Short mmCIF file of C-alpha atoms and ligand atoms in Angstrom, two decimals:
data_model
loop_
_atom_site.label_atom_id
_atom_site.label_comp_id
_atom_site.label_asym_id
_atom_site.label_seq_id
_atom_site.Cartn_x
_atom_site.Cartn_y
_atom_site.Cartn_z
CA UNK A 15 -160.68 220.14 -72.85
CA UNK A 16 -159.15 219.76 -69.38
CA UNK A 17 -156.15 221.83 -68.39
CA UNK A 18 -153.29 220.05 -66.88
CA UNK A 19 -153.70 221.63 -63.55
CA UNK A 20 -153.53 220.63 -59.45
CA UNK A 21 -156.58 218.44 -59.90
CA UNK A 22 -155.06 216.41 -62.78
CA UNK A 23 -151.69 216.46 -60.84
CA UNK A 24 -153.25 215.33 -57.40
CA UNK A 25 -154.90 212.45 -59.24
CA UNK A 26 -151.66 211.36 -60.66
CA UNK A 27 -150.18 211.60 -57.25
CA UNK A 28 -153.00 209.49 -55.65
CA UNK A 29 -152.74 206.99 -58.19
CA UNK A 30 -149.00 206.86 -57.45
CA UNK A 31 -150.21 205.59 -53.69
CA UNK A 32 -152.07 203.06 -55.32
CA UNK A 33 -149.05 201.78 -57.41
CA UNK A 34 -147.27 201.73 -54.20
CA UNK A 35 -149.94 199.74 -52.27
CA UNK A 36 -150.24 197.43 -55.13
CA UNK A 37 -146.48 196.77 -54.84
CA UNK A 38 -146.48 196.37 -51.17
CA UNK A 39 -149.27 193.83 -51.17
CA UNK A 40 -147.82 191.83 -54.01
CA UNK A 41 -144.43 191.86 -52.41
CA UNK A 42 -145.67 190.86 -48.75
CA UNK A 43 -148.10 187.90 -50.29
CA UNK A 44 -145.31 186.91 -52.66
CA UNK A 45 -142.72 186.97 -50.33
CA UNK A 46 -144.38 184.65 -47.78
CA UNK A 47 -145.39 182.31 -50.77
CA UNK A 48 -141.94 182.75 -52.15
CA UNK A 49 -140.21 181.73 -49.03
CA UNK A 50 -142.41 178.72 -48.67
CA UNK A 51 -141.58 177.70 -52.13
CA UNK A 52 -137.73 178.52 -51.67
CA UNK A 53 -137.92 175.91 -48.77
CA UNK A 54 -139.82 173.35 -50.57
CA UNK A 55 -137.50 173.46 -53.42
CA UNK A 56 -134.86 172.65 -50.92
CA UNK A 57 -136.65 170.04 -48.97
CA UNK A 58 -135.51 166.41 -48.86
CA UNK A 59 -139.04 165.43 -49.93
CA UNK A 60 -139.19 165.05 -53.69
CA UNK A 61 -142.93 165.66 -53.90
CA UNK A 62 -142.44 169.27 -52.01
CA UNK A 63 -139.49 169.64 -54.62
CA UNK A 64 -141.55 168.80 -58.12
CA UNK A 65 -144.38 170.90 -56.66
CA UNK A 66 -142.54 174.12 -56.13
CA UNK A 67 -140.01 173.87 -59.17
CA UNK A 68 -143.17 173.14 -61.40
CA UNK A 69 -145.11 175.89 -59.96
CA UNK A 70 -141.92 178.36 -60.34
CA UNK A 71 -141.35 177.19 -64.08
CA UNK A 72 -144.85 177.54 -64.89
CA UNK A 73 -145.12 180.92 -63.54
CA UNK A 74 -141.69 182.03 -65.01
CA UNK A 75 -142.51 180.93 -68.20
CA UNK A 76 -145.62 183.19 -68.96
CA UNK A 77 -145.98 186.55 -69.10
CA UNK A 78 -147.37 188.22 -65.86
CA UNK A 79 -149.98 189.65 -68.04
CA UNK A 80 -151.43 186.31 -68.88
CA UNK A 81 -151.44 185.71 -65.23
CA UNK A 82 -153.51 188.94 -64.86
CA UNK A 83 -155.93 187.58 -67.56
CA UNK A 84 -156.54 184.58 -66.22
CA UNK A 85 -157.07 185.50 -62.62
CA UNK A 86 -159.48 188.63 -64.25
CA UNK A 87 -161.29 186.96 -67.09
CA UNK A 88 -160.66 183.41 -66.27
CA UNK A 89 -162.38 183.43 -62.89
CA UNK A 90 -165.15 185.37 -64.09
CA UNK A 91 -166.06 182.40 -66.52
CA UNK A 92 -166.53 180.74 -63.18
CA UNK A 93 -168.92 183.26 -61.89
CA UNK A 94 -166.15 184.73 -59.77
CA UNK A 95 -165.66 187.96 -60.05
CA UNK A 96 -162.74 189.53 -58.72
CA UNK A 97 -162.25 193.26 -58.20
CA UNK A 98 -159.41 194.68 -60.37
CA UNK A 99 -157.30 195.42 -57.15
CA UNK A 100 -157.59 191.94 -55.78
CA UNK A 101 -157.04 190.26 -59.54
CA UNK A 102 -154.13 192.98 -59.73
CA UNK A 103 -152.44 192.27 -56.70
CA UNK A 104 -152.95 188.25 -56.61
CA UNK A 105 -151.33 188.13 -60.19
CA UNK A 106 -148.62 190.19 -59.28
CA UNK A 107 -148.35 188.37 -55.95
CA UNK A 108 -147.88 185.13 -57.81
CA UNK A 109 -145.42 186.67 -60.24
CA UNK A 110 -143.68 188.03 -57.26
CA UNK A 111 -143.60 184.60 -55.49
CA UNK A 112 -141.72 182.49 -58.41
CA UNK A 113 -139.07 185.13 -58.72
CA UNK A 114 -138.47 185.79 -55.04
CA UNK A 115 -138.46 181.96 -54.46
CA UNK A 116 -135.42 181.52 -57.14
CA UNK A 117 -133.58 184.51 -55.48
CA UNK A 118 -134.01 183.15 -52.39
CA UNK A 119 -133.15 179.68 -52.93
CA UNK A 120 -129.96 180.69 -54.56
CA UNK A 121 -128.97 182.69 -51.61
CA UNK A 122 -129.59 179.57 -49.09
CA UNK A 123 -127.72 177.81 -51.51
CA UNK A 124 -124.76 180.16 -51.33
CA UNK A 125 -124.52 179.49 -47.78
CA UNK A 126 -121.47 177.05 -47.35
CA UNK A 127 -122.44 173.33 -46.84
CA UNK A 128 -120.17 173.55 -43.88
CA UNK A 129 -122.42 175.52 -42.18
CA UNK A 130 -125.21 172.81 -42.25
CA UNK A 131 -122.48 170.23 -41.42
CA UNK A 132 -121.40 172.15 -38.24
CA UNK A 133 -124.91 173.00 -37.06
CA UNK A 134 -126.15 169.37 -37.84
CA UNK A 135 -122.91 167.86 -35.98
CA UNK A 136 -124.31 169.77 -33.10
CA UNK A 137 -127.53 168.21 -33.00
CA UNK A 138 -129.81 170.81 -34.33
CA UNK A 139 -132.78 169.91 -35.96
CA UNK A 140 -133.57 171.01 -39.81
CA UNK A 141 -135.93 173.95 -38.80
CA UNK A 142 -133.53 175.07 -36.12
CA UNK A 143 -130.61 174.87 -38.78
CA UNK A 144 -132.67 177.07 -41.01
CA UNK A 145 -133.85 179.30 -38.29
CA UNK A 146 -130.61 180.06 -36.44
CA UNK A 147 -127.83 179.26 -39.14
CA UNK A 148 -128.90 179.39 -42.48
CA UNK A 149 -131.42 181.74 -42.80
CA UNK A 150 -129.61 184.64 -40.81
CA UNK A 151 -127.04 184.37 -43.48
CA UNK A 152 -128.91 183.81 -46.20
CA UNK A 153 -130.93 187.01 -45.72
CA UNK A 154 -127.80 189.04 -45.91
CA UNK A 155 -127.07 187.40 -49.28
CA UNK A 156 -130.40 187.81 -50.60
CA UNK A 157 -130.85 191.63 -49.77
CA UNK A 158 -129.15 193.35 -52.86
CA UNK A 159 -130.92 191.10 -55.37
CA UNK A 160 -134.37 191.12 -53.47
CA UNK A 161 -134.15 195.05 -53.36
CA UNK A 162 -133.53 194.92 -56.89
CA UNK A 163 -136.62 192.85 -57.64
CA UNK A 164 -138.50 195.25 -55.84
CA UNK A 165 -137.85 197.89 -58.35
CA UNK A 166 -138.92 195.44 -61.14
CA UNK A 167 -142.27 195.24 -59.44
CA UNK A 168 -142.94 198.57 -59.00
CA UNK A 169 -142.35 199.02 -62.63
CA UNK A 170 -144.36 195.91 -63.45
CA UNK A 171 -147.44 197.17 -61.56
CA UNK A 172 -148.01 199.23 -64.59
CA UNK A 173 -149.77 196.21 -66.58
CA UNK A 174 -152.77 195.86 -64.37
CA UNK A 175 -154.16 199.23 -65.95
CA UNK A 176 -155.32 196.73 -68.50
CA UNK A 177 -157.93 195.32 -66.27
CA UNK A 178 -159.13 198.96 -65.53
CA UNK A 179 -157.20 199.37 -62.40
CA UNK A 180 -156.22 202.75 -61.84
CA UNK A 181 -152.50 202.92 -60.65
CA UNK A 182 -149.96 205.54 -61.82
CA UNK A 183 -149.33 204.74 -65.39
CA UNK A 184 -153.09 204.51 -66.04
CA UNK A 185 -153.85 207.64 -64.45
CA UNK A 186 -151.23 208.98 -66.67
CA UNK A 187 -153.16 207.70 -69.60
CA UNK A 188 -156.38 209.07 -68.48
CA UNK A 189 -155.08 212.87 -67.62
CA UNK A 190 -153.19 212.62 -71.21
CA UNK A 191 -156.33 211.66 -73.01
CA UNK A 192 -158.33 214.43 -71.39
CA UNK A 193 -155.72 217.15 -71.55
CA UNK A 194 -154.10 216.41 -74.91
CA UNK A 195 -150.66 216.86 -73.17
CA UNK A 196 -149.16 213.55 -73.37
CA UNK A 197 -145.43 214.67 -73.05
CA UNK A 198 -146.03 216.89 -70.14
CA UNK A 199 -148.44 214.26 -68.20
CA UNK A 200 -146.02 211.38 -69.00
CA UNK A 201 -143.08 213.08 -67.94
CA UNK A 202 -144.66 213.68 -64.58
CA UNK A 203 -145.52 210.23 -64.30
CA UNK A 204 -142.05 208.96 -65.27
CA UNK A 205 -140.62 211.29 -62.66
CA UNK A 206 -142.61 209.84 -59.83
CA UNK A 207 -141.47 206.13 -60.88
CA UNK A 208 -138.14 207.43 -60.99
CA UNK A 209 -138.52 208.77 -57.36
CA UNK A 210 -139.70 205.73 -56.17
CA UNK A 211 -137.42 203.48 -58.07
CA UNK A 212 -134.07 205.36 -57.77
CA UNK A 213 -133.51 205.35 -54.31
CA UNK A 214 -134.33 201.67 -54.37
CA UNK A 215 -131.59 201.04 -56.91
CA UNK A 216 -129.16 202.81 -55.12
CA UNK A 217 -130.05 200.96 -51.97
CA UNK A 218 -129.56 197.47 -53.89
CA UNK A 219 -126.25 198.87 -55.04
CA UNK A 220 -125.03 199.81 -52.04
CA UNK A 221 -125.94 196.69 -50.10
CA UNK A 222 -124.14 194.91 -52.52
CA UNK A 223 -120.98 196.93 -52.09
CA UNK A 224 -121.30 196.24 -48.06
CA UNK A 225 -121.82 192.61 -48.70
CA UNK A 226 -118.92 192.42 -50.77
CA UNK A 227 -116.79 194.33 -48.41
CA UNK A 228 -117.08 191.74 -45.64
CA UNK A 229 -119.91 191.76 -43.00
CA UNK A 230 -120.10 194.61 -40.77
CA UNK A 231 -121.10 194.17 -37.33
CA UNK B 3 -117.69 148.42 -23.76
CA UNK B 4 -115.44 150.63 -25.85
CA UNK B 5 -116.55 154.36 -26.54
CA UNK B 6 -116.18 154.05 -30.30
CA UNK B 7 -116.62 150.56 -32.17
CA UNK B 8 -116.25 150.30 -35.68
CA UNK B 9 -116.99 146.94 -37.35
CA UNK B 10 -116.10 146.18 -40.92
CA UNK B 11 -117.04 149.38 -42.44
CA UNK B 12 -117.43 149.79 -46.25
CA UNK B 13 -118.25 153.19 -47.84
CA UNK B 14 -118.30 153.98 -51.67
CA UNK B 15 -118.49 157.36 -53.44
CA UNK B 16 -120.19 156.11 -56.56
CA UNK B 17 -118.18 153.27 -57.77
CA UNK B 18 -115.14 154.20 -55.94
CA UNK B 19 -114.84 152.16 -52.78
CA UNK B 20 -113.20 154.33 -50.13
CA UNK B 21 -113.47 152.38 -47.04
CA UNK B 22 -112.84 148.46 -47.78
CA UNK B 23 -113.94 147.11 -44.43
CA UNK B 24 -112.53 149.07 -41.87
CA UNK B 25 -112.43 148.04 -38.05
CA UNK B 26 -111.49 150.06 -34.95
CA UNK B 27 -112.28 150.42 -31.25
CA UNK B 28 -111.55 153.26 -28.97
CA UNK B 29 -111.76 152.67 -25.37
CA UNK B 30 -113.08 155.10 -23.18
CA UNK B 31 -110.60 157.82 -22.10
CA UNK B 32 -108.43 156.95 -24.81
CA UNK B 33 -106.82 159.12 -27.55
CA UNK B 34 -106.35 157.63 -30.98
CA UNK B 35 -104.70 159.35 -33.97
CA UNK B 36 -105.33 158.27 -37.52
CA UNK B 37 -102.63 158.97 -39.95
CA UNK B 38 -102.01 158.17 -43.60
CA UNK B 39 -101.72 159.70 -47.12
CA UNK B 40 -104.14 162.20 -48.62
CA UNK B 41 -107.32 160.15 -49.94
CA UNK B 42 -106.61 157.27 -47.91
CA UNK B 43 -110.16 157.59 -46.35
CA UNK B 44 -109.14 159.12 -43.04
CA UNK B 45 -111.86 162.15 -43.14
CA UNK B 46 -114.59 159.85 -44.50
CA UNK B 47 -114.12 157.40 -41.72
CA UNK B 48 -114.28 159.95 -39.01
CA UNK B 49 -117.15 161.56 -40.78
CA UNK B 50 -119.05 158.21 -40.85
CA UNK B 51 -118.52 158.02 -37.02
CA UNK B 52 -120.97 160.92 -36.56
CA UNK B 53 -123.14 160.11 -39.68
CA UNK B 54 -121.96 162.93 -41.87
CA UNK B 55 -121.35 160.09 -44.25
CA UNK B 56 -123.68 156.95 -44.40
CA UNK B 57 -121.79 154.09 -44.91
CA UNK B 58 -123.10 151.01 -47.00
CA UNK B 59 -122.25 148.18 -44.61
CA UNK B 60 -120.72 147.63 -41.23
CA UNK B 61 -121.78 148.67 -37.87
CA UNK B 62 -120.82 151.66 -35.64
CA UNK B 63 -121.41 152.47 -32.19
CA UNK B 64 -120.51 155.69 -30.39
CA UNK B 65 -121.04 156.62 -26.85
CA UNK B 66 -123.67 153.92 -26.34
CA UNK B 67 -125.36 154.63 -29.53
CA UNK B 68 -125.77 152.33 -32.44
CA UNK B 69 -125.43 154.69 -35.60
CA UNK B 70 -128.60 154.73 -37.64
CA UNK B 71 -129.55 157.25 -40.31
CA UNK B 72 -132.98 158.04 -38.66
CA UNK B 73 -132.54 161.67 -37.59
CA UNK B 74 -134.03 161.67 -34.46
CA UNK B 75 -131.41 158.87 -33.40
CA UNK B 76 -128.67 160.84 -35.24
CA UNK B 77 -129.35 164.02 -33.14
CA UNK B 78 -129.23 161.58 -29.61
CA UNK B 79 -125.87 160.33 -30.89
CA UNK B 80 -124.30 163.83 -31.77
CA UNK B 81 -125.33 165.19 -28.55
CA UNK B 82 -122.61 162.93 -27.33
CA UNK B 83 -120.07 163.20 -29.96
CA UNK B 84 -118.30 166.57 -30.85
CA UNK B 85 -116.42 167.08 -34.13
CA UNK B 86 -114.06 169.66 -34.93
CA UNK B 87 -113.41 170.40 -38.67
CA UNK B 88 -110.16 171.63 -40.39
CA UNK B 89 -112.16 174.97 -41.41
CA UNK B 90 -113.40 175.76 -38.25
CA UNK B 91 -116.90 176.28 -39.36
CA UNK B 92 -117.87 178.93 -36.94
CA UNK B 93 -121.29 180.47 -37.56
CA UNK B 94 -119.99 183.78 -38.77
CA UNK B 95 -123.13 185.88 -37.77
CA UNK B 96 -122.84 184.90 -34.30
CA UNK B 97 -120.04 185.88 -31.61
CA UNK B 98 -118.17 183.18 -29.89
CA UNK B 99 -119.93 183.08 -26.93
CA UNK B 100 -123.35 182.69 -28.80
CA UNK B 101 -121.61 180.23 -31.19
CA UNK B 102 -120.92 178.15 -27.90
CA UNK B 103 -124.34 178.68 -26.42
CA UNK B 104 -126.62 178.18 -29.33
CA UNK B 105 -126.53 174.15 -29.46
CA UNK B 106 -126.77 173.65 -25.61
CA UNK B 107 -129.82 175.84 -25.42
CA UNK B 108 -131.53 174.38 -28.81
CA UNK B 109 -130.55 170.65 -28.27
CA UNK B 110 -130.27 170.32 -24.67
CA UNK B 111 -132.52 172.89 -23.38
CA UNK B 112 -130.09 174.70 -21.18
CA UNK B 113 -130.60 178.46 -20.47
CA UNK B 114 -130.14 181.38 -18.34
CA UNK B 115 -126.93 182.11 -16.12
CA UNK B 116 -126.08 178.49 -15.93
CA UNK B 117 -125.77 178.24 -19.63
CA UNK B 118 -123.54 181.54 -19.66
CA UNK B 119 -121.33 180.27 -16.96
CA UNK B 120 -120.63 177.23 -18.68
CA UNK B 121 -119.95 178.70 -21.95
CA UNK B 122 -117.54 181.09 -19.96
CA UNK B 123 -116.05 177.74 -18.35
CA UNK B 124 -115.39 176.31 -21.89
CA UNK B 125 -114.11 179.43 -23.28
CA UNK B 126 -111.52 179.56 -20.44
CA UNK B 127 -110.55 176.15 -20.95
CA UNK B 128 -109.43 176.83 -24.46
CA UNK B 129 -107.67 180.33 -23.09
CA UNK B 130 -110.17 182.65 -24.88
CA UNK B 131 -112.12 183.99 -21.91
CA UNK B 132 -111.87 187.58 -23.08
CA UNK B 133 -113.27 186.82 -26.34
CA UNK B 134 -116.69 186.19 -25.51
CA UNK B 135 -118.13 188.95 -27.55
CA UNK B 136 -115.77 188.82 -30.60
CA UNK B 137 -117.27 187.44 -34.03
CA UNK B 138 -115.23 184.91 -35.78
CA UNK B 139 -114.11 187.44 -38.50
CA UNK B 140 -112.13 189.49 -35.82
CA UNK B 141 -110.29 186.00 -34.44
CA UNK B 142 -107.16 184.42 -35.78
CA UNK B 143 -107.36 180.98 -37.30
CA UNK B 144 -106.01 179.46 -34.27
CA UNK B 145 -108.43 181.38 -32.12
CA UNK B 146 -111.42 180.26 -34.33
CA UNK B 147 -110.37 176.84 -34.12
CA UNK B 148 -110.19 177.15 -30.36
CA UNK B 149 -113.69 178.40 -30.22
CA UNK B 150 -114.74 175.65 -32.23
CA UNK B 151 -113.22 173.20 -30.00
CA UNK B 152 -115.11 175.02 -27.20
CA UNK B 153 -118.24 175.00 -28.82
CA UNK B 154 -118.15 171.19 -29.22
CA UNK B 155 -117.05 171.04 -25.24
CA UNK B 156 -120.05 172.68 -24.34
CA UNK B 157 -122.23 169.83 -25.39
CA UNK B 158 -120.24 168.00 -23.00
CA UNK B 159 -119.56 165.10 -25.21
CA UNK B 160 -118.57 161.79 -24.33
CA UNK B 161 -116.43 161.47 -27.46
CA UNK B 162 -114.40 163.96 -29.51
CA UNK B 163 -113.59 163.62 -33.10
CA UNK B 164 -110.87 165.94 -34.61
CA UNK B 165 -110.36 166.29 -38.65
CA UNK B 166 -106.99 167.81 -39.28
CA UNK B 167 -107.82 170.49 -36.96
CA UNK B 168 -104.52 172.58 -37.60
CA UNK B 169 -104.02 171.75 -41.18
CA UNK B 170 -105.12 175.30 -42.20
CA UNK B 171 -103.15 177.01 -39.45
CA UNK B 172 -99.73 178.93 -39.60
CA UNK B 173 -97.31 176.75 -37.73
CA UNK B 174 -97.22 179.68 -34.89
CA UNK B 175 -100.77 178.94 -34.45
CA UNK B 176 -100.62 175.25 -34.54
CA UNK B 177 -99.15 175.14 -31.22
CA UNK B 178 -101.76 176.93 -29.17
CA UNK B 179 -104.42 174.68 -30.82
CA UNK B 180 -102.61 171.37 -30.06
CA UNK B 181 -101.68 172.31 -26.39
CA UNK B 182 -105.65 172.76 -26.16
CA UNK B 183 -106.20 169.18 -27.50
CA UNK B 184 -103.32 167.69 -25.26
CA UNK B 185 -105.12 169.22 -22.25
CA UNK B 186 -108.34 167.69 -23.06
CA UNK B 187 -106.55 164.46 -23.42
CA UNK B 188 -104.92 164.71 -20.10
CA UNK B 189 -108.29 165.62 -18.84
CA UNK B 190 -109.48 162.05 -19.72
CA UNK B 191 -111.65 162.78 -22.81
CA UNK B 192 -112.13 159.87 -25.48
CA UNK B 193 -110.66 161.26 -28.65
CA UNK B 194 -110.21 160.19 -32.33
CA UNK B 195 -108.31 162.52 -34.39
CA UNK B 196 -107.04 162.64 -37.67
CA UNK B 197 -103.74 164.46 -38.03
CA UNK B 198 -100.62 165.28 -39.93
CA UNK B 199 -98.88 166.05 -36.80
CA UNK B 200 -96.58 163.08 -36.39
CA UNK B 201 -95.47 164.40 -33.10
CA UNK B 202 -98.59 164.97 -31.69
CA UNK B 203 -99.55 161.27 -32.51
CA UNK B 204 -96.49 159.86 -30.98
CA UNK B 205 -96.70 161.72 -27.72
CA UNK B 206 -100.33 162.41 -27.34
CA UNK B 207 -102.19 159.49 -28.66
CA UNK B 208 -102.31 156.16 -26.79
CA UNK B 209 -102.58 154.09 -30.27
CA UNK B 210 -101.85 155.64 -33.66
CA UNK B 211 -103.67 153.71 -36.41
CA UNK B 212 -102.14 153.92 -40.30
CA UNK B 213 -104.85 154.08 -43.23
CA UNK B 214 -103.71 152.79 -46.61
CA UNK B 215 -105.84 152.70 -49.75
CA UNK B 216 -109.31 152.68 -47.61
CA UNK B 217 -107.90 149.99 -45.08
CA UNK B 218 -106.31 150.01 -41.58
CA UNK B 219 -102.73 149.10 -42.72
CA UNK B 220 -101.11 149.12 -39.59
CA UNK B 221 -101.89 150.03 -35.92
CA UNK B 222 -100.50 149.81 -32.54
CA UNK B 223 -99.43 151.68 -29.29
CA UNK B 224 -98.03 155.24 -30.72
CA UNK B 225 -94.62 154.64 -29.17
CA UNK B 226 -94.02 151.29 -31.00
CA UNK B 227 -95.65 152.17 -34.12
CA UNK B 228 -93.59 155.08 -34.61
CA UNK B 229 -90.31 153.43 -33.37
CA UNK B 230 -90.51 150.32 -35.33
CA UNK B 231 -93.07 150.54 -38.42
CA UNK B 232 -93.85 146.91 -39.75
CA UNK B 233 -95.05 147.47 -43.28
CA UNK B 234 -93.17 148.65 -46.00
CA UNK B 235 -95.95 151.42 -46.75
CA UNK B 236 -96.00 152.96 -43.34
CA UNK B 237 -91.90 152.89 -43.36
CA UNK B 238 -92.29 154.77 -46.55
CA UNK B 239 -94.76 157.24 -45.07
CA UNK B 240 -92.68 157.83 -42.07
CA UNK B 241 -89.66 158.50 -43.81
CA UNK B 242 -90.90 160.51 -46.53
CA UNK B 243 -91.25 163.29 -43.67
CA UNK B 244 -94.05 165.31 -46.25
CA UNK B 245 -97.55 164.64 -44.76
N1 ATP C 15 -118.25 163.48 -50.98
C1 ATP C 15 -117.31 162.72 -51.94
N2 ATP C 15 -117.73 162.31 -53.24
C2 ATP C 15 -117.00 161.63 -53.98
N3 ATP C 15 -115.78 161.53 -53.46
C3 ATP C 15 -115.25 161.63 -52.05
C4 ATP C 15 -115.96 162.45 -51.24
N4 ATP C 15 -115.37 162.48 -50.15
C5 ATP C 15 -114.07 161.80 -50.33
N5 ATP C 15 -114.11 161.48 -51.48
C6 ATP C 15 -112.89 160.54 -52.09
O1 ATP C 15 -112.62 159.58 -51.21
C7 ATP C 15 -111.39 159.48 -51.08
C8 ATP C 15 -111.10 159.55 -49.49
O2 ATP C 15 -111.15 160.72 -49.21
P1 ATP C 15 -110.85 161.54 -47.62
O3 ATP C 15 -111.30 162.88 -47.68
O4 ATP C 15 -111.45 160.40 -46.80
O5 ATP C 15 -109.11 161.18 -47.82
P2 ATP C 15 -108.38 161.62 -46.50
O6 ATP C 15 -107.48 160.36 -46.25
O7 ATP C 15 -109.09 162.32 -45.51
O8 ATP C 15 -107.40 162.90 -47.31
P3 ATP C 15 -106.51 164.12 -46.83
O9 ATP C 15 -105.41 163.82 -45.98
O10 ATP C 15 -106.51 164.80 -48.30
O11 ATP C 15 -107.68 165.03 -46.08
C9 ATP C 15 -110.84 160.45 -51.91
O12 ATP C 15 -110.28 159.76 -53.15
C10 ATP C 15 -111.86 161.47 -52.16
O13 ATP C 15 -111.41 162.02 -53.49
MG1 MG C 16 -109.04 164.56 -45.14
#
């Protein structure tokens, strides 16, 4: 039986790095796709709107776990074997894109419509309106919920352990099985999640307060 | 060729017909005021003129552009037609100077020191030279509205539209905005304005138009219209004193 010593702890810390990397990749790709979806949802084209809202509806209506299984096992049916890290980041990115799209659509919509009217009256094109008038205001509005979602995403990375990818919680399980010290091991794992998420939660809370207090210059 | 030509315009919101065949023309350099009760269709008419509302039938021509909902044509028209709203609608994340310079840069391709000089010029015209770097939040309502006017002027429009631009302001601040508009009128700007300021319409507008129930009920040279209103509706409107 192994002891719960430095090597085990180091293993857990290193796996926390994978959790962070997974979050980062999922958030970046999900963010790009989510932004495109949000703009599509608000586009004058009915087709683009329908495509985006169907995608969002479908992804939000199935557990991330199923997205993960489908990208991992489903693709292997067609002979496409995704490495666990790719399958994990792809499915988390898909999940993130749908949620971020909705957060950002809401933020864009909460910019007063008079801002659209004033800018179109000044002969700006629609992309210019987004770029110079709407998005700068929407980004401010979206910061607290976006950071809030990031916290969810960090915690949700734990599900990818089911396809064999060793991130923080999977590392905890492995060490716990080897040492028979589940309480000590998972206390450490929880403490690491907390260390990552707590500052983010506080940041989200703080941003919200700052926004409500008016715009600082 | 009039600067603004509105011919038999009809506009409905759903089943409600808000404009029931409005015709109006504004000559170049003329100031025309639109007065009337709340809900008579004044704002809707003004918003049709720069295409913010699409009318169902009729024809509108402004500054040589025939109104068309095609976005590209609409932008060409809007480069020549400024509008100022009751609620200012400045861009809150930009300073006064940036508010003013944005559209000339993006829509007209101006830039460099020339753009900055032009922005300073229009800001001086509305008496706010020292506020170039101020954010809208740090300006009074009257100052914000004057920046909004300057922002429109920076596009060097041929026609300016004003929709009750002083209605959201305290009486003390109303004056400073009206002075700016009066200066503009004197400088020869073609102006079509909706207003509740009867004195302003009487003294500054060449022609005043009284709208009632989606129609132009009565119109004429401002002096005559106010001195001798013909229709009972306008008489009642003017004597009510509350606009
Ligand atoms: N977007 C809209 N959708 C539905 N109805 C509208 C819309 N805009 C205006 N209306 C209706 O059209 C009518 C005319 O409105 P409009 O704003 O043109 O009046 P107004 O003369 O400018 O009034 P006020 O002096 O109060 O500004 C009103 O009955 C109003 O409720
Ligand atoms: Mg109105």
